[in-house]
Coordinates of C-alpha atoms in Angstrom, one line a residue:
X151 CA 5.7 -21.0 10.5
X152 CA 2.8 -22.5 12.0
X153 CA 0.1 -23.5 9.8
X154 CA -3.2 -22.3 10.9
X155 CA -6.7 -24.0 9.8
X156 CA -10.0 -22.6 9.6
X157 CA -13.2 -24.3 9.2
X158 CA -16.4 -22.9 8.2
X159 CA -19.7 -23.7 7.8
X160 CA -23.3 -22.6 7.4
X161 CA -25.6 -22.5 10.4
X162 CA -28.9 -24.3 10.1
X163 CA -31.3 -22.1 8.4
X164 CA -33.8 -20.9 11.2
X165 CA -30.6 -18.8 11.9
X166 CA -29.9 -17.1 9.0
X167 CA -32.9 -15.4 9.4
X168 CA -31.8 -13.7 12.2
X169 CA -29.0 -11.9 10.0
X170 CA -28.6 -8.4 11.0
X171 CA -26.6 -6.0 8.5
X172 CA -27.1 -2.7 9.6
X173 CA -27.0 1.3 7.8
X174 CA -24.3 2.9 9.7
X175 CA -25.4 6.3 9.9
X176 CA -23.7 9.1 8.5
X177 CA -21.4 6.3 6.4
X178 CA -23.4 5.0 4.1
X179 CA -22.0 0.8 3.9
X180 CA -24.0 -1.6 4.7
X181 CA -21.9 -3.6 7.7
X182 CA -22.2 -6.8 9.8
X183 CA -21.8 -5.6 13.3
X184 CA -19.9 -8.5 15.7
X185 CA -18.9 -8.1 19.5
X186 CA -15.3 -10.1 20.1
X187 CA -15.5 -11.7 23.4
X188 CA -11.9 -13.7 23.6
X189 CA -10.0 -14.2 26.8
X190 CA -6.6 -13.1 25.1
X191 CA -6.9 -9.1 25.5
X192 CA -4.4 -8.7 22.5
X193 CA -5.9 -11.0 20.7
X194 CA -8.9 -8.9 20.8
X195 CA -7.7 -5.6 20.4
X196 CA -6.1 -6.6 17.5
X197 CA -8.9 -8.6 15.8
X198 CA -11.1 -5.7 17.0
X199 CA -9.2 -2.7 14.9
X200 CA -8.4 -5.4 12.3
X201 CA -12.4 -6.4 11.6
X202 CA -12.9 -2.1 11.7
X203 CA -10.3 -1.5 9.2
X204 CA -11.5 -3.8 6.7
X205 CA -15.1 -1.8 6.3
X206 CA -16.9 -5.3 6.3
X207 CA -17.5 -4.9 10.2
X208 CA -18.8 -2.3 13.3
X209 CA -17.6 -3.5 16.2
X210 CA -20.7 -3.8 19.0
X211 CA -21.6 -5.5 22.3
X212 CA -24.5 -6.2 21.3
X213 CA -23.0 -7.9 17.3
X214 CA -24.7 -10.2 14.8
X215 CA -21.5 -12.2 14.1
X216 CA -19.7 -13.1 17.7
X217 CA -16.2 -14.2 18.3
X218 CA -15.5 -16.3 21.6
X219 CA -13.4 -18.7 23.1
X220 CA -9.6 -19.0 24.1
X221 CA -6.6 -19.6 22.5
X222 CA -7.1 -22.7 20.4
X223 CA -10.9 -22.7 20.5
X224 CA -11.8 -19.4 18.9
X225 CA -15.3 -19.6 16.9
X226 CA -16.5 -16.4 15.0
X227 CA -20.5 -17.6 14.2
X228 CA -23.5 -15.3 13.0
X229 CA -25.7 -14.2 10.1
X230 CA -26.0 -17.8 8.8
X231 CA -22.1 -18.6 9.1
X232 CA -20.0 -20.3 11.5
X233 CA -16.1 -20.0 11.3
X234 CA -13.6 -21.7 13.5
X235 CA -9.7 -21.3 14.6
X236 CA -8.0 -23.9 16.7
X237 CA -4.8 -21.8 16.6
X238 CA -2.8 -21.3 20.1
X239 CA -0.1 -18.6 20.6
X240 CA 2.3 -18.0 23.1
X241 CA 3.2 -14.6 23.5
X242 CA 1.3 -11.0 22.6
X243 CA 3.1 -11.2 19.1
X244 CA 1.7 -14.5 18.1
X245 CA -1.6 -13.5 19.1
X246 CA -1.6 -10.8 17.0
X247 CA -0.7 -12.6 13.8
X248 CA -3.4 -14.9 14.9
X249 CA -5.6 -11.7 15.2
X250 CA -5.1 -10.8 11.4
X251 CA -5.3 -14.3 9.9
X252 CA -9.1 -14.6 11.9
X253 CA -9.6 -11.0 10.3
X254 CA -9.2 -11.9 7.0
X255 CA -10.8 -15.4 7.0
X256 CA -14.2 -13.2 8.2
X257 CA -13.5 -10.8 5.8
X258 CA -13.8 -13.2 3.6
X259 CA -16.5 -15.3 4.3
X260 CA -19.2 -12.6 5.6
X261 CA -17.9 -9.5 3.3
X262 CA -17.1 -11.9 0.4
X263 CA -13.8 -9.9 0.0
X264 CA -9.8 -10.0 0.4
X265 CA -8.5 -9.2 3.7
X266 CA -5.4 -7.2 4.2
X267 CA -4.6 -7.5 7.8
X268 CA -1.5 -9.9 7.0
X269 CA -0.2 -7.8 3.9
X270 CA 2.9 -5.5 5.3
X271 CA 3.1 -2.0 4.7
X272 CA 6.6 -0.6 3.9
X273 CA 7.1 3.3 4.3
X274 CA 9.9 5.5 5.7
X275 CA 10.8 7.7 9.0
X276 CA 12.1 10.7 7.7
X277 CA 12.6 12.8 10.8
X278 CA 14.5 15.7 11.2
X279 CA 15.6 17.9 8.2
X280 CA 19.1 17.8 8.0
X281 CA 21.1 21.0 7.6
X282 CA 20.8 23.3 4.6
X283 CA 21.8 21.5 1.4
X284 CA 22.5 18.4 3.2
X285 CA 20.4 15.0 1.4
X286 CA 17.1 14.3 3.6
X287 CA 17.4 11.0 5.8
X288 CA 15.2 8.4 5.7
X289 CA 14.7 5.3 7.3
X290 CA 12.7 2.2 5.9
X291 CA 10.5 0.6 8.3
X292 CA 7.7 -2.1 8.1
X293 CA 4.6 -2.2 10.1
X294 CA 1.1 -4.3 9.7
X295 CA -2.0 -2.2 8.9
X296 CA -3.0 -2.3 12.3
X297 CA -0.1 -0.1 13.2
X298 CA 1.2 -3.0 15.3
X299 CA 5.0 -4.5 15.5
X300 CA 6.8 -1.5 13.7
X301 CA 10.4 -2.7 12.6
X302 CA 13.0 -0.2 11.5
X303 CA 14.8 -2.4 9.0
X304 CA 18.0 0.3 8.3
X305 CA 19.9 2.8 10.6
X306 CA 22.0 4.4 8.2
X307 CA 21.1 8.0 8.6
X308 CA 21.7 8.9 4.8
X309 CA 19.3 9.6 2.0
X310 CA 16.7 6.2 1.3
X311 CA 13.7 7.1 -0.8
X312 CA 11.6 4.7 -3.1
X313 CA 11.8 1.4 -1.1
X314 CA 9.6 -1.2 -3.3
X315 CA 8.4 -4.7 -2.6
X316 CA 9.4 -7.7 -5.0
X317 CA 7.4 -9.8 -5.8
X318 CA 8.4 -12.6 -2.8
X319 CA 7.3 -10.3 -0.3
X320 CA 9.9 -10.2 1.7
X321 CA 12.5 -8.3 -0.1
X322 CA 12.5 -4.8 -0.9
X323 CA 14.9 -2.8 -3.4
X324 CA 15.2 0.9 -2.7
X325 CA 17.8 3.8 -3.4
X326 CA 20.1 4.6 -1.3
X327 CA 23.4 6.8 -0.9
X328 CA 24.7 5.1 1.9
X329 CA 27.8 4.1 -0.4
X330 CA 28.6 7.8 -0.9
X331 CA 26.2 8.1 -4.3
X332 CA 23.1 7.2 -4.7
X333 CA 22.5 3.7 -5.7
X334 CA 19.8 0.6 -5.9
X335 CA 20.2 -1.9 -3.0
X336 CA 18.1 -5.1 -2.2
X337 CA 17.5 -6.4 1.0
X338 CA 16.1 -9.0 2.7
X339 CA 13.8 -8.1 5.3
X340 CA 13.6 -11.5 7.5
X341 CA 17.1 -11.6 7.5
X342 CA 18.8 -8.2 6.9
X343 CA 21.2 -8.8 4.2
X344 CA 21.6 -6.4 1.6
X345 CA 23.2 -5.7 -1.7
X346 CA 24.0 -3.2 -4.2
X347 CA 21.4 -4.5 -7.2
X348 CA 22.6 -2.1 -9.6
X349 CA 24.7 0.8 -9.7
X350 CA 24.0 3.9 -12.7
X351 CA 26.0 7.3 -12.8
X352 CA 23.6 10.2 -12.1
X353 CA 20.8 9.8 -9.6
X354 CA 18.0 7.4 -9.5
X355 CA 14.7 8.4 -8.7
X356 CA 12.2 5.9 -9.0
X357 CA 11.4 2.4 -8.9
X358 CA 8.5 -0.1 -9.5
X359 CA 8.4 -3.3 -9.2
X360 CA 6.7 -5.9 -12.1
X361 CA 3.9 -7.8 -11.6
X362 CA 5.8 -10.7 -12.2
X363 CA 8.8 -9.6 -10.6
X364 CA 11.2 -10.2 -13.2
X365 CA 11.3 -6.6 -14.5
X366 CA 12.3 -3.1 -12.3
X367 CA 10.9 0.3 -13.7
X368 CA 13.5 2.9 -12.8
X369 CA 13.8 6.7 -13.5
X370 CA 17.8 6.9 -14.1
X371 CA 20.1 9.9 -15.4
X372 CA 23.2 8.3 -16.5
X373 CA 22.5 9.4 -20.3
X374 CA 21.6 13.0 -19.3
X375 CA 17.9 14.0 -17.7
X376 CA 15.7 11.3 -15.6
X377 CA 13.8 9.0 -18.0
X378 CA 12.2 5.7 -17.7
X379 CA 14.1 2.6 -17.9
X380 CA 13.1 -0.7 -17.6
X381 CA 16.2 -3.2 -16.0
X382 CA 15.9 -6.7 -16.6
X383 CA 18.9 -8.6 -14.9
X384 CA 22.4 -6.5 -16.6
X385 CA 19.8 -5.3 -19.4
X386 CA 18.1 -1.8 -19.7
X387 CA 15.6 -0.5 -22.2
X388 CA 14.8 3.1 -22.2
X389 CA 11.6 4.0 -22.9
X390 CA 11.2 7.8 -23.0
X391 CA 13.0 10.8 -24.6
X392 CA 12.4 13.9 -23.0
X393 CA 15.1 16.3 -23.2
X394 CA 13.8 19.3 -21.8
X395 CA 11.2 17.3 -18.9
X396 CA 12.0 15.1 -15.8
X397 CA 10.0 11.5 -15.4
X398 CA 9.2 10.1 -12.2
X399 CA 7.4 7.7 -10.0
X400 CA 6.4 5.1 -11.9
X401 CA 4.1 1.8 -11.6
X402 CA 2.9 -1.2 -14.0
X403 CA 0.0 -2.3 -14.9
X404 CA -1.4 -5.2 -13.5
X405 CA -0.6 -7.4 -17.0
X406 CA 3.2 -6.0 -17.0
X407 CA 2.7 -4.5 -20.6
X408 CA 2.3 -0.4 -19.6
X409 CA 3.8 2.2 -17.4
X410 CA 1.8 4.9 -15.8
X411 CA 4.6 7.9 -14.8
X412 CA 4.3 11.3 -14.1
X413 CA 6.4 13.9 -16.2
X414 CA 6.5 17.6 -16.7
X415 CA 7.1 17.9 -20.1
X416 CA 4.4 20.2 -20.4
X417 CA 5.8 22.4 -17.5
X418 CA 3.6 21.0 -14.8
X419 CA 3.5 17.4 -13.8
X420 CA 0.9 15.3 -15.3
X421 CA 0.6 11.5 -15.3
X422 CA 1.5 9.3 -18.5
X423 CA 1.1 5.8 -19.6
X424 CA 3.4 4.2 -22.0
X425 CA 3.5 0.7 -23.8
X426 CA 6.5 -0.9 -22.7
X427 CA 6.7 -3.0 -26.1
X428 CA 6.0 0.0 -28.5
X429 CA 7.1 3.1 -26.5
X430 CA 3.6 4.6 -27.5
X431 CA 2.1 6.9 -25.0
X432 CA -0.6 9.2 -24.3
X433 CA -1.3 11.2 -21.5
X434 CA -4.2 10.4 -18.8
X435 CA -4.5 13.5 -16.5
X436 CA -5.1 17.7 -17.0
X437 CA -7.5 18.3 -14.2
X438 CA -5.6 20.2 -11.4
X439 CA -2.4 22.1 -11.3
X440 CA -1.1 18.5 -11.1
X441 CA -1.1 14.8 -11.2
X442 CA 1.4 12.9 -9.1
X443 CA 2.2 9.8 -7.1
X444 CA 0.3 7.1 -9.7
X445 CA -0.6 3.7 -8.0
X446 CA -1.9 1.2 -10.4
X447 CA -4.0 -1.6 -9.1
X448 CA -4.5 -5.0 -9.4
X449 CA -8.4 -4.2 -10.8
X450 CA -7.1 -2.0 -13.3
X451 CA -7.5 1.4 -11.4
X452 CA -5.3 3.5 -10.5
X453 CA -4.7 5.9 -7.5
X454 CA -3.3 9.2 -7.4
X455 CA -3.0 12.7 -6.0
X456 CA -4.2 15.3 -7.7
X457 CA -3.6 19.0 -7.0
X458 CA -7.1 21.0 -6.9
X459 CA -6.8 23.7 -4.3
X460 CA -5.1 21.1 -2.2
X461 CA -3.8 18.0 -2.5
X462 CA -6.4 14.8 -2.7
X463 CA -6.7 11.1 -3.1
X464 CA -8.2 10.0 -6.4
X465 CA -9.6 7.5 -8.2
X466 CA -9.5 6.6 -11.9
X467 CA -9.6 4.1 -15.0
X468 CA -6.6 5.0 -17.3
X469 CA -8.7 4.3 -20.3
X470 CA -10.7 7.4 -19.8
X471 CA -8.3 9.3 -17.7
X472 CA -9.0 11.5 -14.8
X473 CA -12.6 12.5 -16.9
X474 CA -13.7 9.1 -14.5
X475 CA -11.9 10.4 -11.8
X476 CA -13.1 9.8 -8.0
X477 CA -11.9 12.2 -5.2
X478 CA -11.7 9.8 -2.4
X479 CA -10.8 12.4 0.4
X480 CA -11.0 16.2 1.5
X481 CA -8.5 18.7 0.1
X482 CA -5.2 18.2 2.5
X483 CA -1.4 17.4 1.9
X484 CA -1.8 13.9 1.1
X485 CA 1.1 11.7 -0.6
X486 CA 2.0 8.4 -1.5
X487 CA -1.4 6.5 -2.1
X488 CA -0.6 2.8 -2.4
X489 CA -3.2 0.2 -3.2
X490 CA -4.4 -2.9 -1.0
X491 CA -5.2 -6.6 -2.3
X492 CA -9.0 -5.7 -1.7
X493 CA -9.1 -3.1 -4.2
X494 CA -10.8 -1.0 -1.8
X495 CA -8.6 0.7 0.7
X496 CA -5.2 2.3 0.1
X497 CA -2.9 3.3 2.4
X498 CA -1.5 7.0 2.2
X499 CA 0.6 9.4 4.3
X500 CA -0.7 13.1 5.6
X501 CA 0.4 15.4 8.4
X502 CA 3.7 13.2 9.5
X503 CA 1.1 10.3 9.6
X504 CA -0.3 7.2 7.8
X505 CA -3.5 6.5 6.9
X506 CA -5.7 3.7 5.8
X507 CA -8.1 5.1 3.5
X508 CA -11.3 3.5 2.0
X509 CA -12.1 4.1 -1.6
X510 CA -15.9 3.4 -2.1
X511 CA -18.5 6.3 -1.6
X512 CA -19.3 7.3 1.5
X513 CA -16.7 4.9 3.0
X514 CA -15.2 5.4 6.3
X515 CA -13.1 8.1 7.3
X516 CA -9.4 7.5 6.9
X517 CA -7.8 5.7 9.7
X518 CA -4.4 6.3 11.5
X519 CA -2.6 3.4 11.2
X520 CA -0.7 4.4 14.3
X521 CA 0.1 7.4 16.7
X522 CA 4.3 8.0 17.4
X523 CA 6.7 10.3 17.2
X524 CA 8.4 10.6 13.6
X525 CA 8.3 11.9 9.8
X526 CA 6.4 8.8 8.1
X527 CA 6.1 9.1 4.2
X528 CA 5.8 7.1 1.3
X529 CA 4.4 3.9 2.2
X530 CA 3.8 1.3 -0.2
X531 CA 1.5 -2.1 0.2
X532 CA 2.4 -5.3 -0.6
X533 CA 1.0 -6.8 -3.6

């Protein structure tokens, strides 16, 4: 992989006076607006939407911060800073990873913020609906938040649900029946190879990852309803005791000691958080017919969707529950929020279709990360 250095540095003062942040109307974030002038056109489509999604930038002819050049003389300059890339790339592909790595070195040095535009989204294709009583397909793909360079990773054409990103980045566990039961399998997304990881009677459903990797939550059956597990290498620890509810989806905190989940032990599902050391929990959500689809972040928030007439993205520190919740989006049928590193946008599926979605007030709309033909569900951002 080629290693790619950039330099920055402040202008001399009589420009930083000529900073220009403007209101955008109607939104409500203060932005730096920047015009990308770059003789690579894929280059700068793909800094372009990259620079957009991040909610730092407005793109404009007439921009503050400027990017020119040609491959391996690229400067971004403006508003007091000057940032420079003496990358080259061969072919459209290249250019686009070169694309993302600008956009998050601006990100960061004019929004003073983590860029996502190199952090992978996983999520599946599930397609048609198979005939009556038949297991739903899925297909795991992988995409950048850009919507660029999809990659299917499997062509099975049985039931794959929950695929999960370890902690490398680059492999995923996920269930799958594609043995003939349902199952967890790893695989290596540069490379392809996969694995049975482990193998439970009953059905899995569920899986999250720990933050330091060395732990996998799991919602497993084998000793009569779904409750949470945690495996650790050929260990398992169960955690809850339910016997007339069903666990689900669940996610660590960001210092591996809790587990937010969702259960319907009290007939409807709610969310949960539960001490993985003392099996202690208490409940976080009853606003809304329900609570589903926890994703807790790296700044201790978590996202969710919560059921209010419709189905919306929210917001909320689990030490007050959903009393500090946020509704981040209108009422729709949205699924699946998944955090980015930023701890400001999360990526979520609607209507067959992804969306980038960004959390502050009076942020941007949600964005489509891309426009095909397909089922795409459950995405899930890399950590």
């Amino acid at each position: 992989m080629k290693k790619t250095i950039f330099a920055l540095s402040l202008l001399a003062a009589a420009m930083a006076g000529a900073e220009q942040v403007v209101d955008i109307s109607g939104v409500g974030n203060r932005k730096f607006t920047v015009s990308v002038d770059v003789s690579h056109p894929m280059f700068a489509k793909c800094l372009q939407k990259n620079l957009e999604l991040s909610g730092v930038f407005q793109v404009n002819k007439s921009g503050s911060v400027k990017v020119t050049g040609a491959p391996g003389a690229i400067v971004a300059e403006g508003s007091g800073k000057r940032l420079s890339s003496a990358e080259a790339f061969a072919d459209d592909k290249a250019a686009r990873m070169a694309a993302r790595r600008l956009a998050d070195a601006m990100v960061k040095a004019w929004g003073n913020q983590k860029g996502f535009a190199c952090d992978k989204v996983l999520f599946l294709n599930r397609g048609k609906l198979p005939a009556v009583g038949a297991a739903l397909p899925g297909e795991i793909c992988v995409a950048y938040p850009d919507g660029f360079d999809i990659r299917q990773l499997t062509s099975d054409g049985k039931m794959t649900v929950f695929p999960r990103w370890m902690a490398d980045g680059e492999t995923v566990i996920y269930i799958s029946d594609k043995s003939g039961t349902p199952q967890i399998w790893e695989m290596n997304t540069l490379t392809g190879q996969r694995k049975r990881k482990w193998s439970f009677k009953g059905t899995p459903a569920g899986l999250a990852v720990s933050p330091d990797g060395n732990k996998v939550a799991a919602i497993l059956s084998f000793q009569g309803n779904p409750e949470l597990y945690v495996l650790e290498g050929g260990r398992y620890t169960r955690l809850t005791n339910t016997p007339n509810a069903s666990e689900g989806q669940p996610t660590w905190s960001p210092d591996g000691k809790k587990i937010a989940y969702v259960s319907n032990e009290t007939r409807f599902p709610q969310i949960y958080v539960i001490d993985v050391a003392t099996k202690q929990k208490r409940r976080l959500t009853s606003k809304g017919s329900q609570n589903v689809d926890p994703d807790w972040g790296n700044d201790g928030r978590i996202a969710y969707i919560t059921k209010r007439g419709g189905s919306q993205v929210a917001v909320m520190n689990p030490a007050d529950g959903d009393k500090s919740a946020e509704l981040i989006t209108e009422v729709s049928n949205w699924e699946h929020p998944s955090w980015a590193r930023d701890m400001r946008h999360v990526v979520a599926n609607r209507d067959k279709a992804l969306f980038v979605i960004d959390t502050l007030k009076d942020g941007d709309k949600p964005r489509q990360m891309f426009f095909a033909n397909g089922n795409w569900i459950s995405p899930t951002w890399v950590k």
